[in-house]
């Protein structure tokens, strides 16, 4: 897949992850997109390591979207833990 496809999947997976995990996030659309792109890569890697499947097959494959969304949810949760602790320590 090309870089444009990864950016689009990342943006959408990040938005879906935010919808699945409602709450206040300190990041904007750029952070959402970066979390989504990194989440897609993380989800694909986890799918390969844990289940032995190539979960990043193509743009229109459901496994690609599931991997990107799961990875994005994991990274969003980590992001909230890290930034939440940082905000509390300064308050």
mmCIF file of C-alpha atoms in Angstrom:
data_model
loop_
_atom_site.group_PDB
_atom_site.id
_atom_site.type_symbol
_atom_site.label_atom_id
_atom_site.label_comp_id
_atom_site.label_asym_id
_atom_site.label_seq_id
_atom_site.Cartn_x
_atom_site.Cartn_y
_atom_site.Cartn_z
ATOM 1 C CA UNK A 1 0.000 0.000 0.000
ATOM 2 C CA UNK A 2 1.149 3.520 -0.662
ATOM 3 C CA UNK A 3 1.746 6.280 1.851
ATOM 4 C CA UNK A 4 -1.534 8.012 0.943
ATOM 5 C CA UNK A 5 -3.465 4.817 1.737
ATOM 6 C CA UNK A 6 -1.663 4.496 5.100
ATOM 7 C CA UNK A 7 -2.455 8.102 5.980
ATOM 8 C CA UNK A 8 -6.121 7.583 5.094
ATOM 9 C CA UNK A 9 -6.346 4.315 7.041
ATOM 10 C CA UNK A 10 -4.506 5.944 9.940
ATOM 11 C CA UNK A 11 -6.833 8.912 10.024
ATOM 12 C CA UNK A 12 -9.949 6.768 9.931
ATOM 13 C CA UNK A 13 -8.620 4.152 12.379
ATOM 14 C CA UNK A 14 -7.626 6.907 14.794
ATOM 15 C CA UNK A 15 -11.083 8.473 14.566
ATOM 16 C CA UNK A 16 -12.752 5.096 15.091
ATOM 17 C CA UNK A 17 -10.481 4.424 18.084
ATOM 18 C CA UNK A 18 -11.502 7.782 19.592
ATOM 19 C CA UNK A 19 -15.160 6.922 18.990
ATOM 20 C CA UNK A 20 -14.713 3.549 20.699
ATOM 21 C CA UNK A 21 -12.925 5.188 23.634
ATOM 22 C CA UNK A 22 -14.839 8.395 24.327
ATOM 23 C CA UNK A 23 -13.292 10.932 26.624
ATOM 24 C CA UNK A 24 -11.171 14.014 26.617
ATOM 25 C CA UNK A 25 -7.883 13.736 24.751
ATOM 26 C CA UNK A 26 -5.228 16.431 24.689
ATOM 27 C CA UNK A 27 -4.318 15.671 21.065
ATOM 28 C CA UNK A 28 -5.900 17.059 17.937
ATOM 29 C CA UNK A 29 -6.323 15.645 14.446
ATOM 30 C CA UNK A 30 -2.571 15.341 13.835
ATOM 31 C CA UNK A 31 -2.083 13.245 16.983
ATOM 32 C CA UNK A 32 -5.124 11.165 16.029
ATOM 33 C CA UNK A 33 -3.670 10.497 12.590
ATOM 34 C CA UNK A 34 -0.225 9.625 13.966
ATOM 35 C CA UNK A 35 -1.735 7.284 16.547
ATOM 36 C CA UNK A 36 -3.816 5.677 13.797
ATOM 37 C CA UNK A 37 -0.847 5.162 11.456
ATOM 38 C CA UNK A 38 1.316 3.766 14.247
ATOM 39 C CA UNK A 39 -1.658 1.717 15.462
ATOM 40 C CA UNK A 40 -2.082 0.150 12.048
ATOM 41 C CA UNK A 41 1.544 -0.906 12.026
ATOM 42 C CA UNK A 42 1.306 -2.165 15.618
ATOM 43 C CA UNK A 43 -1.893 -4.081 14.853
ATOM 44 C CA UNK A 44 -0.339 -5.689 11.778
ATOM 45 C CA UNK A 45 2.762 -6.672 13.716
ATOM 46 C CA UNK A 46 0.712 -8.112 16.608
ATOM 47 C CA UNK A 47 -1.443 -10.084 14.188
ATOM 48 C CA UNK A 48 1.640 -11.605 12.610
ATOM 49 C CA UNK A 49 3.408 -12.352 15.917
ATOM 50 C CA UNK A 50 0.437 -13.603 17.933
ATOM 51 C CA UNK A 51 -1.671 -15.329 15.290
ATOM 52 C CA UNK A 52 0.748 -15.941 12.420
ATOM 53 C CA UNK A 53 -1.452 -14.096 9.926
ATOM 54 C CA UNK A 54 -0.579 -11.322 7.524
ATOM 55 C CA UNK A 55 -3.203 -8.856 8.712
ATOM 56 C CA UNK A 56 -2.117 -5.979 6.491
ATOM 57 C CA UNK A 57 -3.105 -7.280 3.062
ATOM 58 C CA UNK A 58 -4.660 -4.327 1.279
ATOM 59 C CA UNK A 59 -6.724 -1.203 1.662
ATOM 60 C CA UNK A 60 -10.102 -2.917 1.247
ATOM 61 C CA UNK A 61 -9.313 -5.994 3.361
ATOM 62 C CA UNK A 62 -11.236 -6.230 6.645
ATOM 63 C CA UNK A 63 -8.149 -7.643 8.388
ATOM 64 C CA UNK A 64 -6.241 -4.444 7.596
ATOM 65 C CA UNK A 65 -8.945 -2.294 9.163
ATOM 66 C CA UNK A 66 -9.364 -4.514 12.231
ATOM 67 C CA UNK A 67 -5.596 -4.529 12.801
ATOM 68 C CA UNK A 68 -5.390 -0.745 12.404
ATOM 69 C CA UNK A 69 -8.311 -0.104 14.759
ATOM 70 C CA UNK A 70 -7.101 -2.532 17.451
ATOM 71 C CA UNK A 71 -3.591 -1.099 17.272
ATOM 72 C CA UNK A 72 -4.996 2.439 17.434
ATOM 73 C CA UNK A 73 -7.098 1.640 20.502
ATOM 74 C CA UNK A 74 -4.018 0.193 22.236
ATOM 75 C CA UNK A 75 -1.910 3.247 21.413
ATOM 76 C CA UNK A 76 -4.685 5.672 22.337
ATOM 77 C CA UNK A 77 -5.017 3.990 25.740
ATOM 78 C CA UNK A 78 -1.255 4.250 26.256
ATOM 79 C CA UNK A 79 -1.291 7.883 25.119
ATOM 80 C CA UNK A 80 -4.037 8.693 27.623
ATOM 81 C CA UNK A 81 -2.132 6.997 30.446
ATOM 82 C CA UNK A 82 1.082 8.864 29.634
ATOM 83 C CA UNK A 83 -0.470 12.297 29.054
ATOM 84 C CA UNK A 84 -2.909 11.889 31.930
ATOM 85 C CA UNK A 85 -0.064 11.279 34.357
ATOM 86 C CA UNK A 86 1.870 14.227 32.954
ATOM 87 C CA UNK A 87 -1.114 16.590 33.289
ATOM 88 C CA UNK A 88 -1.803 15.532 36.882
ATOM 89 C CA UNK A 89 1.808 16.037 37.972
ATOM 90 C CA UNK A 90 1.802 19.659 36.728
ATOM 91 C CA UNK A 91 -1.567 20.563 38.242
#
